[in-house]
Short mmCIF file of C-alpha atoms (C1' of nucleotides) in Angstrom, two decimals:
data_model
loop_
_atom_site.label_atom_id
_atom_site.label_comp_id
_atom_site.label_asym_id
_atom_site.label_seq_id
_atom_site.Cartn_x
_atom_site.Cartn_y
_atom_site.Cartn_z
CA UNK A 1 0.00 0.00 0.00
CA UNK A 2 2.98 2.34 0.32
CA UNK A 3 4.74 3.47 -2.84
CA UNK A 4 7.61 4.74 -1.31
CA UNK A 5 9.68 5.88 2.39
CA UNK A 6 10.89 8.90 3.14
CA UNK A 7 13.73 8.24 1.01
CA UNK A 8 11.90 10.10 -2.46
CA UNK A 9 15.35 12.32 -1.11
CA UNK A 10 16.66 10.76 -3.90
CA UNK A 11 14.14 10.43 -6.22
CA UNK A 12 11.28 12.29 -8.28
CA UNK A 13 7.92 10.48 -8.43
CA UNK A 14 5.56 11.01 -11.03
CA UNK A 15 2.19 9.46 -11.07
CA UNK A 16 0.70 7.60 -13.77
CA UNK A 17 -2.57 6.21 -13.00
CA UNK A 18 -4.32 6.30 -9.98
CA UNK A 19 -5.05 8.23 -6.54
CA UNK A 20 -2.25 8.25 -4.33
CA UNK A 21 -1.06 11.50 -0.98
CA UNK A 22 1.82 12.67 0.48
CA UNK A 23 1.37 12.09 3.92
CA UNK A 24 3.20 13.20 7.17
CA UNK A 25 3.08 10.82 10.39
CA UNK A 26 3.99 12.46 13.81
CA UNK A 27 4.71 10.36 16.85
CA UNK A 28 1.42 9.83 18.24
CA UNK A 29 -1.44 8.84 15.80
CA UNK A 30 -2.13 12.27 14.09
CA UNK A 31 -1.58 12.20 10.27
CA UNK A 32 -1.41 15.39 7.92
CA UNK A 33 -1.65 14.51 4.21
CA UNK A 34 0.23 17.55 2.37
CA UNK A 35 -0.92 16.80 -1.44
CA UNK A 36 -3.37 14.51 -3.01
CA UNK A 37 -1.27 13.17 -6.14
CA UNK A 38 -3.31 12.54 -9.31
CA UNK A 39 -2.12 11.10 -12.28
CA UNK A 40 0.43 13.43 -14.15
CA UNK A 41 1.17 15.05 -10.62
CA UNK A 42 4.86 15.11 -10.10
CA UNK A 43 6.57 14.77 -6.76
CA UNK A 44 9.42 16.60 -6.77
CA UNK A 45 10.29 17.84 -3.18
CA UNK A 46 11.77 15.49 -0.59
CA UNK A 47 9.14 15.93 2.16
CA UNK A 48 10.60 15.97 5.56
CA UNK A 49 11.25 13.21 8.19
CA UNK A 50 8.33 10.39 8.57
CA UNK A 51 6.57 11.20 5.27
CA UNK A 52 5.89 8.95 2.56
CA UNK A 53 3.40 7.85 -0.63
CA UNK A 54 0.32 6.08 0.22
CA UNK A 55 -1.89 4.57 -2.48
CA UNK A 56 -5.23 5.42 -2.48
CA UNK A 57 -6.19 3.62 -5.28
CA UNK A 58 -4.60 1.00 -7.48
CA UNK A 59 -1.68 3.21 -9.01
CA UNK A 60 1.24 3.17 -10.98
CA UNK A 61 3.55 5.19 -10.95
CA UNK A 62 7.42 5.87 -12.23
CA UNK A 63 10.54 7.16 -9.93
CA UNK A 64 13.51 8.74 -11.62
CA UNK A 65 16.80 9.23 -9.69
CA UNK A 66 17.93 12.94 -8.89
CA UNK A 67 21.30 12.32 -9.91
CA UNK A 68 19.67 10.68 -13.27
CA UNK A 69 17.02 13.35 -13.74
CA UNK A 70 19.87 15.95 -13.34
CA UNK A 71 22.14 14.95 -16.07
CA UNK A 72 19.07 14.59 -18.47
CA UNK A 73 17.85 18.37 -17.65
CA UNK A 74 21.49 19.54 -17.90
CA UNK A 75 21.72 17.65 -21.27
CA UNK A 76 18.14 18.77 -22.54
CA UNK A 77 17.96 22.04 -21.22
CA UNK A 78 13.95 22.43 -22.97
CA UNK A 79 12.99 20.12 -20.53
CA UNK A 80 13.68 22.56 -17.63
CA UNK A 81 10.59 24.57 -17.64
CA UNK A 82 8.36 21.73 -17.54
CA UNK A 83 9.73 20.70 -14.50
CA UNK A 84 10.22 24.24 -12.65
CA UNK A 85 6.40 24.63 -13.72
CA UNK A 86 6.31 21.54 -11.76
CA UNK A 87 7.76 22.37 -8.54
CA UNK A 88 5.97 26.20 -8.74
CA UNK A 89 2.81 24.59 -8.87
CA UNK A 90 3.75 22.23 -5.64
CA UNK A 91 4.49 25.17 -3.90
CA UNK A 92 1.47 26.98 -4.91
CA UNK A 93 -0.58 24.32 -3.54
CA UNK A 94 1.17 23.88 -0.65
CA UNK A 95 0.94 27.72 -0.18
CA UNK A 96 -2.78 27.70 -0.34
CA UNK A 97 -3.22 24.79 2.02
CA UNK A 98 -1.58 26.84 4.72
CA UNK A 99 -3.81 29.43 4.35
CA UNK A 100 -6.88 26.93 4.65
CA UNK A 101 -5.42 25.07 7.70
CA UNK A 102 -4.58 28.50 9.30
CA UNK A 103 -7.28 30.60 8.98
CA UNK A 104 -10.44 28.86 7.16
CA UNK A 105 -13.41 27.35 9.08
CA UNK A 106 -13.82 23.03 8.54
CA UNK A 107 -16.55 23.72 6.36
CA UNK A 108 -14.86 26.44 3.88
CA UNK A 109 -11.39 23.57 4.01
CA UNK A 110 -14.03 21.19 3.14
CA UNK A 111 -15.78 23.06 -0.25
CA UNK A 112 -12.14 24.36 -1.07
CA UNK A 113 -10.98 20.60 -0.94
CA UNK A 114 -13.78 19.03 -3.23
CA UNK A 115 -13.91 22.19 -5.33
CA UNK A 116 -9.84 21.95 -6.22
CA UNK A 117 -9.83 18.04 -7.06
CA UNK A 118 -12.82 18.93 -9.47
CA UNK A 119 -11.02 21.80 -11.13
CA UNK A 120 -8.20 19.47 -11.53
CA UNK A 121 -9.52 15.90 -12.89
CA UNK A 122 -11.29 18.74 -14.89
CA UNK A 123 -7.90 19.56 -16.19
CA UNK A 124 -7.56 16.28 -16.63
CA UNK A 125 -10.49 15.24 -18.21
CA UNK A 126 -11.65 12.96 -15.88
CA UNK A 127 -15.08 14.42 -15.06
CA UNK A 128 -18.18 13.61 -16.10
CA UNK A 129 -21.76 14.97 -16.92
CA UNK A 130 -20.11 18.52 -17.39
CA UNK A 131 -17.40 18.11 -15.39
CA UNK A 132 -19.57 18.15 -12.24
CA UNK A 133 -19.37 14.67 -11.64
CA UNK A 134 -16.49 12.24 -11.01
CA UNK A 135 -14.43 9.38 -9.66
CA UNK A 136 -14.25 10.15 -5.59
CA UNK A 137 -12.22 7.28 -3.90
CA UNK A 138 -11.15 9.35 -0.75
CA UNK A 139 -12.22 8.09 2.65
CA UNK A 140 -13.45 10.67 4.86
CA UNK A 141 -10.15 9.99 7.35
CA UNK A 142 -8.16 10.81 3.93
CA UNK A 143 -10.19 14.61 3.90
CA UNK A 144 -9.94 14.58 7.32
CA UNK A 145 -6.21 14.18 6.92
CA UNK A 146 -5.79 16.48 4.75
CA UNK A 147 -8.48 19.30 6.07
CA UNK A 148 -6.67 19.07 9.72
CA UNK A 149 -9.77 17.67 11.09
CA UNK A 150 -11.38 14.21 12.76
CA UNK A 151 -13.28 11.85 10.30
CA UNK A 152 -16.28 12.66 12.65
CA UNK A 153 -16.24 16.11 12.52
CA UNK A 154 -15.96 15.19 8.46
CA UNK A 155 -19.14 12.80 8.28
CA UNK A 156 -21.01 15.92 10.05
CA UNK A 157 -19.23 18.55 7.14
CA UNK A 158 -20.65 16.12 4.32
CA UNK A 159 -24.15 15.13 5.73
CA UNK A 160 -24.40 18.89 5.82
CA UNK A 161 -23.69 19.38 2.83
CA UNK A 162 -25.37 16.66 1.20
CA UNK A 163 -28.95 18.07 3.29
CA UNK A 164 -28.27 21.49 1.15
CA UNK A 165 -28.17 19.66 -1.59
CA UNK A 166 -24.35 20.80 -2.41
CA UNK A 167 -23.38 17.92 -2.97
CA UNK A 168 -24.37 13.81 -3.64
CA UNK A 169 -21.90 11.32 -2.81
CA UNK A 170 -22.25 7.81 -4.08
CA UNK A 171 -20.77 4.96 -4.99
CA UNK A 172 -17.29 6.13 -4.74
CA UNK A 173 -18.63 8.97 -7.25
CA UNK A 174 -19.11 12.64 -6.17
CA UNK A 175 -21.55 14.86 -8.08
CA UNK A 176 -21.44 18.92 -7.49
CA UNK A 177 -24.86 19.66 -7.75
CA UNK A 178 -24.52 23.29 -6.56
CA UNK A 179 -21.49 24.63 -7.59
CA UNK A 180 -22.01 28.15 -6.89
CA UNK A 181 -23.50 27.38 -3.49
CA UNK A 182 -20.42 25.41 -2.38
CA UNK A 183 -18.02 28.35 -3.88
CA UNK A 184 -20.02 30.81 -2.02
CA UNK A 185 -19.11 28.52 1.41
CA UNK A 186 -15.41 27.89 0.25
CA UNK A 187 -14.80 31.59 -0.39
CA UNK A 188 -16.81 33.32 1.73
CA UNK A 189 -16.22 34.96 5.30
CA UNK B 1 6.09 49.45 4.11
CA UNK B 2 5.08 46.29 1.62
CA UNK B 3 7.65 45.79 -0.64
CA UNK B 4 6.13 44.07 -3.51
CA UNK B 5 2.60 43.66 -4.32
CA UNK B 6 1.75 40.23 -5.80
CA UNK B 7 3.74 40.98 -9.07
CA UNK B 8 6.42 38.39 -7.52
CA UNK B 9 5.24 36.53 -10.46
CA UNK B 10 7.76 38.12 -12.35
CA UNK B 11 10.64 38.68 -9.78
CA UNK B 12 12.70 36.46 -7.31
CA UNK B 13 13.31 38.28 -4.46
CA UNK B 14 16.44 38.33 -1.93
CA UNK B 15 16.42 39.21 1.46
CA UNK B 16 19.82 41.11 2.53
CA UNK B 17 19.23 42.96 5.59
CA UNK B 18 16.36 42.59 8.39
CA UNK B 19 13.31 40.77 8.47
CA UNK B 20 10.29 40.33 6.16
CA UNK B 21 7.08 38.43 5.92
CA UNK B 22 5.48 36.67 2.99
CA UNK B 23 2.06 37.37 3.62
CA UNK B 24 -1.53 35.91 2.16
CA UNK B 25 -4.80 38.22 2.62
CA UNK B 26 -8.18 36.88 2.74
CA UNK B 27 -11.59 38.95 1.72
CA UNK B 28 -12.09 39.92 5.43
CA UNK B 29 -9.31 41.00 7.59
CA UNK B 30 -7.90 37.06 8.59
CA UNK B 31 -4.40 37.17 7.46
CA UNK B 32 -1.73 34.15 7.10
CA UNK B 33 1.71 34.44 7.09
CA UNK B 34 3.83 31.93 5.03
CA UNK B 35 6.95 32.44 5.83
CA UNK B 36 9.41 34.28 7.58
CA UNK B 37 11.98 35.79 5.45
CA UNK B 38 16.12 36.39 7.16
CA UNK B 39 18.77 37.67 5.56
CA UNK B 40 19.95 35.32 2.68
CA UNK B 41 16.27 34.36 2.42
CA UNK B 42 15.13 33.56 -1.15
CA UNK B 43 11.74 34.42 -2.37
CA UNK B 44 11.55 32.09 -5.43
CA UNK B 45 8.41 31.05 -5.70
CA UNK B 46 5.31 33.57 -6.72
CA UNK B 47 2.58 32.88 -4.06
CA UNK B 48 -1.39 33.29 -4.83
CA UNK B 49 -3.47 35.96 -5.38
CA UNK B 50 -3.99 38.53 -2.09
CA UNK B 51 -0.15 37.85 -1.18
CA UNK B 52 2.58 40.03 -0.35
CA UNK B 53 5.97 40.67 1.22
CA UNK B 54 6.08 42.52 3.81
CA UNK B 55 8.81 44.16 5.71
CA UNK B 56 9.08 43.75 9.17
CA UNK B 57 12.23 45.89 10.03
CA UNK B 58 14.10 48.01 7.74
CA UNK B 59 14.82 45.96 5.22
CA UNK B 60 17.10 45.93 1.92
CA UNK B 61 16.11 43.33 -0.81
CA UNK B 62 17.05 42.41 -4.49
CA UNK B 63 14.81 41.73 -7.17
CA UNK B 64 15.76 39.41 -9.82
CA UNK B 65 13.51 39.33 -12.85
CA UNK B 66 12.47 35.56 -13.68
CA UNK B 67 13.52 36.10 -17.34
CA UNK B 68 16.77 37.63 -16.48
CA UNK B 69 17.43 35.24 -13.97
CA UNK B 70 16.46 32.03 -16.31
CA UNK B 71 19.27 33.36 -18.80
CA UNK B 72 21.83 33.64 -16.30
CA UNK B 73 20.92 30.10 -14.79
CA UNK B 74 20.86 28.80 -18.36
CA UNK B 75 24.37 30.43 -19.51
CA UNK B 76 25.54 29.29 -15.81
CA UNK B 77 24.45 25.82 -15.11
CA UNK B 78 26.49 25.81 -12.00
CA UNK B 79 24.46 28.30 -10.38
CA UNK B 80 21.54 25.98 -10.65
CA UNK B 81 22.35 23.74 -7.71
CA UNK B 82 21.91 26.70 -5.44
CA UNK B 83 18.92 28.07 -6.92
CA UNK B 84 16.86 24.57 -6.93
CA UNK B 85 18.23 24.17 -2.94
CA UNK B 86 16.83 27.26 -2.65
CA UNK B 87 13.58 26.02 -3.67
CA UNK B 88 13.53 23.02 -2.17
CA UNK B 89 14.34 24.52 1.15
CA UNK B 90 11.33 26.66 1.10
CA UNK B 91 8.92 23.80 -0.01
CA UNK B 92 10.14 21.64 3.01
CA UNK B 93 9.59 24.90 5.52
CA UNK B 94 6.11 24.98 3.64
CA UNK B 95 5.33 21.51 4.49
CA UNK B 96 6.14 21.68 8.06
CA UNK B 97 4.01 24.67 8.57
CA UNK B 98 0.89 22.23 6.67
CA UNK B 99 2.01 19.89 9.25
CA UNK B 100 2.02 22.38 12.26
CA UNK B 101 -1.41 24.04 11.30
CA UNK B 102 -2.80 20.97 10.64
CA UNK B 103 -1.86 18.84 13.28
CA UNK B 104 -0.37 20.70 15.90
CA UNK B 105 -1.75 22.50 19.21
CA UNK B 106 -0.93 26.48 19.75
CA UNK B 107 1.98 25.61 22.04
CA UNK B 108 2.98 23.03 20.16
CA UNK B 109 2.90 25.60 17.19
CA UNK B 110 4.83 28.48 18.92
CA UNK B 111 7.28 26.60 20.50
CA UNK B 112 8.30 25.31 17.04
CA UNK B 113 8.25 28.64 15.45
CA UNK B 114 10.45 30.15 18.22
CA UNK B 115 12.98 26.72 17.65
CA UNK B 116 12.96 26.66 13.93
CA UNK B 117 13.69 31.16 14.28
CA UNK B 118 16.56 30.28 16.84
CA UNK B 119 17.94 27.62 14.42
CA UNK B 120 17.69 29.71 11.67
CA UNK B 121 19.38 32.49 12.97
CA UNK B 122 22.24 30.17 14.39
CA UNK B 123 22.79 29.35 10.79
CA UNK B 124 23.61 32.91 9.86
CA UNK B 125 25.66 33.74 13.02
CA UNK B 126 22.98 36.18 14.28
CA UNK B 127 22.45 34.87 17.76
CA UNK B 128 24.47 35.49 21.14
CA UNK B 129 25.02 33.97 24.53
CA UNK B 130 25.61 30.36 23.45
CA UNK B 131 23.12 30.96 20.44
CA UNK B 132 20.16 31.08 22.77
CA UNK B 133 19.64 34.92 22.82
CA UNK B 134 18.64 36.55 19.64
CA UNK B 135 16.90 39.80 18.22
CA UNK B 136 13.85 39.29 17.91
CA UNK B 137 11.28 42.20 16.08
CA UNK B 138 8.23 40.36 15.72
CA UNK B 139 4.95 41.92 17.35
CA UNK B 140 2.65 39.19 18.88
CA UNK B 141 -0.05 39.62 15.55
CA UNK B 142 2.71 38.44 13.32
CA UNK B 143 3.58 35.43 15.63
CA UNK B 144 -0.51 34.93 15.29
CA UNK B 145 -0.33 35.35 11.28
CA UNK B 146 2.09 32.53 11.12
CA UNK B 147 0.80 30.14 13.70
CA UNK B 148 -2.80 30.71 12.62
CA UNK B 149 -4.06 32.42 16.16
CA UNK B 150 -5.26 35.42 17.46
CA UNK B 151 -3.34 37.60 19.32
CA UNK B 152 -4.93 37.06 22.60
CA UNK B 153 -3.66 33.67 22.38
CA UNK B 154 -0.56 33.94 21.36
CA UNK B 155 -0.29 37.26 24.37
CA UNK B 156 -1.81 34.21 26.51
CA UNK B 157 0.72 31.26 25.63
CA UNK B 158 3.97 33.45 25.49
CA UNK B 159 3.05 34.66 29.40
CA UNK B 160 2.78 30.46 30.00
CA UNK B 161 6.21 29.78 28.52
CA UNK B 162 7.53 32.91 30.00
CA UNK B 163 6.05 31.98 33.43
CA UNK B 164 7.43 28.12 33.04
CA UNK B 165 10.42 29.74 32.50
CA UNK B 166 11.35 28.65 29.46
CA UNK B 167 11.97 31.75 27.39
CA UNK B 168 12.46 35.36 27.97
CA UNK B 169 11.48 38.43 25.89
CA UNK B 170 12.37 42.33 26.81
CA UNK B 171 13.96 44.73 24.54
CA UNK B 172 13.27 43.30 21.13
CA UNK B 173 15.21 40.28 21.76
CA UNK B 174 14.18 36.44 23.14
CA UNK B 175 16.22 34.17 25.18
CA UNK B 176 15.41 30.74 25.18
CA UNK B 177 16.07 29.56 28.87
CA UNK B 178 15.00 26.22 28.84
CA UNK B 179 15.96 25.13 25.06
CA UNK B 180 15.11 21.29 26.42
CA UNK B 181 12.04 22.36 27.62
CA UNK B 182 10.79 24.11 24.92
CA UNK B 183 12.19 21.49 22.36
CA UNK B 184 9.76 18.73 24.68
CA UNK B 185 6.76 20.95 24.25
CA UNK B 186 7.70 21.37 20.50
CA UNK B 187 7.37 18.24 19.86
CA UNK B 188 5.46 16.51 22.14
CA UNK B 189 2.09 14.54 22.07
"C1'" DC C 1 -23.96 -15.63 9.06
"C1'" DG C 2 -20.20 -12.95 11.16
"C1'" DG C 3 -16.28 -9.95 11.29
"C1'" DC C 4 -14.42 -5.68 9.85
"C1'" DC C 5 -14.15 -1.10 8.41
"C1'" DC C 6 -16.60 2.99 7.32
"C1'" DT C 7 -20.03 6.25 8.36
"C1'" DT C 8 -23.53 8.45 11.13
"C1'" DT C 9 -25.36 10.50 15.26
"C1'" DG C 10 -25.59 12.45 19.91
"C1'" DA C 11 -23.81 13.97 24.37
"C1'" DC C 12 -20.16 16.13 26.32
"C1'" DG C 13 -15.55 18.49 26.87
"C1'" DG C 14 -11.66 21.37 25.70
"C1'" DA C 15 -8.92 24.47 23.00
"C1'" DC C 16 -9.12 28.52 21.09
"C1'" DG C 17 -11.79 32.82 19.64
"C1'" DT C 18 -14.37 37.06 20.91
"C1'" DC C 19 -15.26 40.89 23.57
"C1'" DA C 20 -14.04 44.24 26.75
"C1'" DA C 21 -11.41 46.69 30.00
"C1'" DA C 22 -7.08 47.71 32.10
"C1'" DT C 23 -2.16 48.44 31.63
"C1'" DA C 24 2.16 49.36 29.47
"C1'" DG C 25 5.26 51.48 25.77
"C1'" DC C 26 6.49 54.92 22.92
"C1'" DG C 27 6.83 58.75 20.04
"C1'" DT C 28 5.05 63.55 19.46
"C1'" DG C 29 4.23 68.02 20.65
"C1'" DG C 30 3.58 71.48 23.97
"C1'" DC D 1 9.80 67.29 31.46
"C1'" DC D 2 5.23 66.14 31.14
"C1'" DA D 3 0.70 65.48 28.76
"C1'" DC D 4 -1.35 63.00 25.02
"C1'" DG D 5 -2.63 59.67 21.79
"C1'" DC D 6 -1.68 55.65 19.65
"C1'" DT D 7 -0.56 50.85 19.46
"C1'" DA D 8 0.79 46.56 21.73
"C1'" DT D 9 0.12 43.53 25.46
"C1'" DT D 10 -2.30 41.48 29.37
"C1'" DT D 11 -6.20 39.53 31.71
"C1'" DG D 12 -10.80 37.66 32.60
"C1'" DA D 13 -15.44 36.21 31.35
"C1'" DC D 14 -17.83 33.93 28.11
"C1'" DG D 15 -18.96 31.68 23.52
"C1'" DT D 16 -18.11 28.53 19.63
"C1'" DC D 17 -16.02 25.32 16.83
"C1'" DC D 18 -14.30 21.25 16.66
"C1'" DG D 19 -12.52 16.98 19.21
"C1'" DT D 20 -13.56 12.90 22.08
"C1'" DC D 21 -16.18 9.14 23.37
"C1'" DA D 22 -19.57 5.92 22.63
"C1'" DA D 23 -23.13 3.47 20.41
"C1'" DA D 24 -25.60 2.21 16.47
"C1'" DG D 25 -26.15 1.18 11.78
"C1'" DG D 26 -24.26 -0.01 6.78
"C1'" DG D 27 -21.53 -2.17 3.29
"C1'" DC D 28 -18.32 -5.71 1.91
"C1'" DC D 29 -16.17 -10.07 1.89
"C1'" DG D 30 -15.05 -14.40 3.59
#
DNA sequence: CGGCCCTTTGACGGACGTCAAATAGCGTGG
DNA sequence: CCACGCTATTTGACGTCCGTCAAAGGGCCG
């Protein structure tokens, strides 16, 4: 179930198919996942101590060496910007995650959350019934994870949202059925 | 005051002299700090919209524009190594502050950001007294920014640690008293 | 049928936020 | 040198959001 320790030091992941997160384990139980990785995503950061790639899906994936990886961009200089678009998107991300674990209610983390994987399978072109709908194999301890909140407090989140009829979760399938409604929760206050 | 509005898309910024603030803005007044920038500090990355750097003390920066800098990186391959550590460096500090918000009680969170300050300064030499005593400009609101708290709280958990004896603040400048004590609470639980 | 994990729900508690008032610094101008 | 006005910090009372605990379904697979 783990793709790989904390030793992506020396390598660069990139995911082919599948769901898989970057996750950070403290001491006690507590779990932060930093990215959700979908395929195409690239993994280019050594994450800190106790981190790793978890599967959340089937996936498959390919690792290149840094030492490799650096001889081919020094040799094929074109191939640079692809990558640096890479690692300024990671950051990006990672930048707007701290925002939403510092100063965002649950509920706004939670509509931000759902709202970015759709824009990006959307990018991908791996929604459905225009692009509202699609492929949603995250457990609720994997948002919770990733939100900085309990799987309880999560279940309450979704039931709520799924009684204002934001949202319809079924089947490992998630439908937006009010997108502006849940845009108005994740950006608002 | 600010010295760049959020047209770090086209400029890397260094840090020379004093102590700045990459900053995020949200519609109402919450505000999250991202990082803390010190002298050295490279800004390489363009943050989202609402962001900013802001200067703490008096500072003195460089400004780098990203095409001008990709030509020099590209006619100096040499260079790169540094740049790309650069990078890295700051993606790692971003994913330990995911971790802290996430994850991490207020204590928890400020002792770590006094630590990782202390450490930081060490590096550069600016410390005294056994590198345990260092200046130390920041207000308590920018300690709240970055550790996603009010003020009150932060006024509240600084008088605890300060009371416990672990650090001490007067004058612009913190000494960490109890570095083993602080260090348990930083990572504890 | 019987485990097992996931989700839901409710009661309760705790960490942190909000509000408000008091105090302390600190620069400015008289 | 002192009066003042501003901002930062401290402190306490109280509220809220989210966590904890526990129990009760559901879904899935052997």
């Amino acid at each position: 179930m783990i793709c790989r320790e904390q030793d992506l030091r020396d390598a660069v992941i990139v995911i082919c198919t599948g769901w898989a997160a970057s996750v950070v384990m403290l001491s006690d139980s507590r779990r932060q996942i930093l990215s959700f990785l979908l395929p195409g995503d690239v993994l280019s950061t050594p994450s800190g101590p106790h981190s790793s790639v978890e599967a959340i899906t089937h996936v498959q994936w390919c690792s290149f060496a840094r030492t490799e990886l650096k001889e081919i961009l020094l040799n094929q200089p074109h191939l640079i910007n692809g990558f640096s678009r890479a690692r300024t998107e990671e950051k990006m991300r990672a930048d707007e995650l701290i925002v939403d674990l510092g100063r965002r209610t649950a509920d706004e983390r939670i509509a931000r959350l759902i709202l970015n994987l759709a824009e990006r399978l959307a990018q991908r072109g791996m929604t459905r019934a225009e692009t509202m709908e699609f492929d949603f194999p995250l457990r609720q301890h994997h948002i919770a994870d990733a939100a900085g909140l309990t799987p309880v407090h999560v279940s309450k989140v979704l039931t709520q949202f799924r009684r204002g009829g934001l949202i319809k979760i079924s089947d490992r399938s998630l439908t937006i059925l009010d997108p502006a409604g849940l845009r108005r929760i994740a950006d608002m206050r």
